[in-house]
């Protein structure tokens, strides 16, 4: 749940980037950081540059009901062997952007991660957590058509908002971020 810090006059939102391995979570967060001219922090990566703990960025901007908005933005590791870290970071989320690899053959894996996310959020209890799907890698010729992706989400019983993105060049990254912040507020 978002934290209201009355002394500082701000509302703090925890936005978590989740999704399957190599779907674009770190690339999305870094593209967002670049567009907002903010630094990112990653305590450790493996030899292939994959997140081992988390990626982190803070951003302060805008106001909501008189309070300054402070965003704590976290990217989780997607590897199966790091599932406990992923779960722990999601527990503190106010909103989640699920980065989906847009390749049609990756859709089943994306849906598995989405179902796991839903189970984690349901198990967590407390205030509801907003979720949007960033349909990443839209530049691929094998990208699943958005209408088909939306239909699959409806079939899965979770018709959530979808934003197109290409993390590699920053397309749609700020739009997904703004959508997520609005959903959290």
XYZ file of C-alpha atoms in Angstrom:
185
model
C 0.000 0.000 0.000
C 1.278 3.461 -0.870
C 2.818 5.293 2.059
C 1.802 8.850 2.872
C 4.630 10.701 4.572
C 2.853 13.724 6.099
C 6.049 15.252 7.475
C 7.676 15.293 4.046
C 4.393 16.046 2.256
C 4.784 13.130 -0.106
C 3.165 9.900 -1.153
C 5.547 6.991 -1.809
C 4.594 4.419 -4.451
C 6.438 1.125 -4.988
C 6.276 0.163 -8.683
C 7.628 -3.315 -9.502
C 8.698 -4.565 -12.927
C 7.996 -8.312 -13.086
C 8.008 -10.935 -15.821
C 9.756 -13.919 -17.310
C 13.529 -14.064 -17.734
C 14.841 -11.886 -20.558
C 11.449 -10.290 -21.227
C 12.953 -6.805 -20.837
C 12.509 -5.786 -17.188
C 16.033 -4.403 -16.721
C 16.077 -2.881 -20.202
C 12.701 -1.222 -19.540
C 13.834 0.188 -16.205
C 17.074 1.505 -17.733
C 15.188 3.039 -20.664
C 12.839 4.738 -18.194
C 15.800 5.973 -16.149
C 17.437 7.360 -19.274
C 14.261 9.186 -20.328
C 13.919 10.699 -16.842
C 17.681 11.333 -16.499
C 17.835 9.254 -13.327
C 20.480 6.742 -12.266
C 19.725 3.072 -11.683
C 21.298 0.738 -9.171
C 21.813 -3.010 -9.596
C 23.701 -4.653 -6.721
C 24.736 -7.685 -8.787
C 24.361 -9.208 -12.233
C 25.535 -12.535 -13.576
C 28.109 -12.860 -16.377
C 25.327 -12.408 -18.973
C 24.086 -9.186 -17.344
C 20.988 -10.771 -15.807
C 19.620 -9.394 -12.554
C 20.531 -11.418 -9.457
C 18.920 -9.319 -6.688
C 16.992 -6.355 -8.090
C 17.274 -3.188 -10.167
C 16.374 0.083 -8.452
C 15.529 3.645 -9.368
C 13.812 6.514 -7.557
C 11.880 9.277 -9.202
C 10.142 12.270 -7.665
C 7.695 14.165 -9.814
C 4.139 15.397 -9.981
C 1.639 15.913 -7.193
C -1.404 14.024 -5.987
C -3.902 15.625 -3.615
C -1.288 18.164 -2.548
C 1.476 15.613 -1.939
C 4.655 15.201 -3.954
C 4.811 11.779 -5.663
C 7.916 9.687 -4.927
C 8.256 6.497 -6.961
C 10.436 3.619 -5.843
C 10.890 1.538 -8.988
C 12.145 -2.023 -8.644
C 12.963 -4.653 -11.261
C 12.840 -8.256 -10.020
C 14.953 -11.193 -11.174
C 12.989 -13.477 -13.467
C 15.038 -16.666 -13.152
C 13.197 -19.606 -11.571
C 15.978 -20.239 -9.071
C 15.500 -16.677 -7.748
C 11.718 -16.989 -7.255
C 11.922 -16.268 -3.511
C 13.569 -12.890 -4.232
C 10.931 -12.109 -6.835
C 8.146 -12.992 -4.394
C 9.618 -10.835 -1.621
C 9.921 -7.779 -3.859
C 6.373 -8.205 -5.172
C 5.022 -8.335 -1.608
C 5.751 -4.617 -1.231
C 4.319 -3.542 -4.601
C 1.617 -0.925 -4.987
C 1.491 -1.574 -8.728
C 3.146 -4.118 -11.028
C 4.186 -3.759 -14.652
C 4.496 -7.264 -16.050
C 6.989 -7.110 -18.913
C 5.926 -9.655 -21.512
C 8.219 -10.927 -24.238
C 6.146 -10.076 -27.302
C 7.196 -13.106 -29.355
C 4.124 -15.277 -29.985
C 5.958 -18.432 -28.861
C 6.728 -16.740 -25.499
C 3.048 -16.063 -24.708
C 2.527 -19.299 -22.717
C 5.507 -18.478 -20.484
C 4.251 -14.920 -20.009
C 0.828 -16.240 -19.006
C 2.443 -18.624 -16.480
C 4.259 -15.694 -14.871
C 1.036 -13.702 -14.891
C -0.838 -16.528 -13.107
C 1.988 -16.791 -10.557
C 1.832 -13.037 -10.026
C -1.933 -13.188 -9.487
C -1.469 -16.002 -6.930
C 1.237 -14.015 -5.095
C -0.945 -10.911 -4.966
C -4.005 -12.882 -3.806
C -1.952 -14.602 -1.115
C -0.556 -11.287 0.064
C -3.925 -9.888 1.111
C -4.336 -6.234 2.028
C -5.019 -3.437 -0.433
C -5.474 -4.398 -4.073
C -2.439 -4.075 -6.323
C -2.788 -2.678 -9.815
C -1.274 -4.684 -12.665
C -0.620 -3.734 -16.270
C 1.078 -5.714 -18.995
C 3.833 -4.115 -21.068
C 3.753 -6.008 -24.358
C 7.458 -5.670 -25.017
C 9.577 -6.436 -28.083
C 6.872 -5.208 -30.447
C 9.558 -4.730 -33.115
C 9.826 -8.519 -33.591
C 8.229 -9.939 -36.728
C 7.046 -12.820 -34.526
C 5.263 -10.485 -32.077
C 1.805 -11.680 -31.070
C -0.908 -9.336 -32.382
C -2.283 -7.158 -29.568
C -5.876 -8.250 -30.190
C -4.825 -11.874 -29.779
C -2.850 -11.074 -26.621
C -5.821 -9.220 -25.121
C -8.106 -12.138 -26.013
C -5.714 -14.558 -24.273
C -5.789 -12.373 -21.157
C -9.596 -12.365 -21.187
C -9.616 -16.173 -21.645
C -7.234 -16.424 -18.693
C -9.723 -14.491 -16.571
C -7.579 -11.406 -16.132
C -8.387 -8.677 -18.666
C -5.736 -6.156 -17.605
C -4.495 -3.053 -19.382
C -1.897 -3.561 -22.103
C 0.716 -1.055 -23.272
C 2.939 -1.710 -26.303
C 6.657 -1.232 -25.762
C 10.094 -1.678 -27.255
C 12.438 -1.443 -24.287
C 15.516 -1.488 -26.523
C 14.670 1.956 -27.931
C 12.380 3.257 -25.149
C 9.123 3.136 -27.128
C 6.126 2.954 -24.796
C 8.231 2.796 -21.634
C 7.161 6.160 -20.208
C 3.556 5.471 -21.184
C 3.587 2.212 -19.192
C 5.195 4.018 -16.244
C 2.612 6.845 -16.234
C -0.237 4.317 -16.553
C 1.170 2.341 -13.623
C 1.579 5.414 -11.397
C -1.968 6.538 -12.129
C -3.241 3.058 -11.341
C -1.369 3.046 -8.024
C -2.741 6.442 -7.062
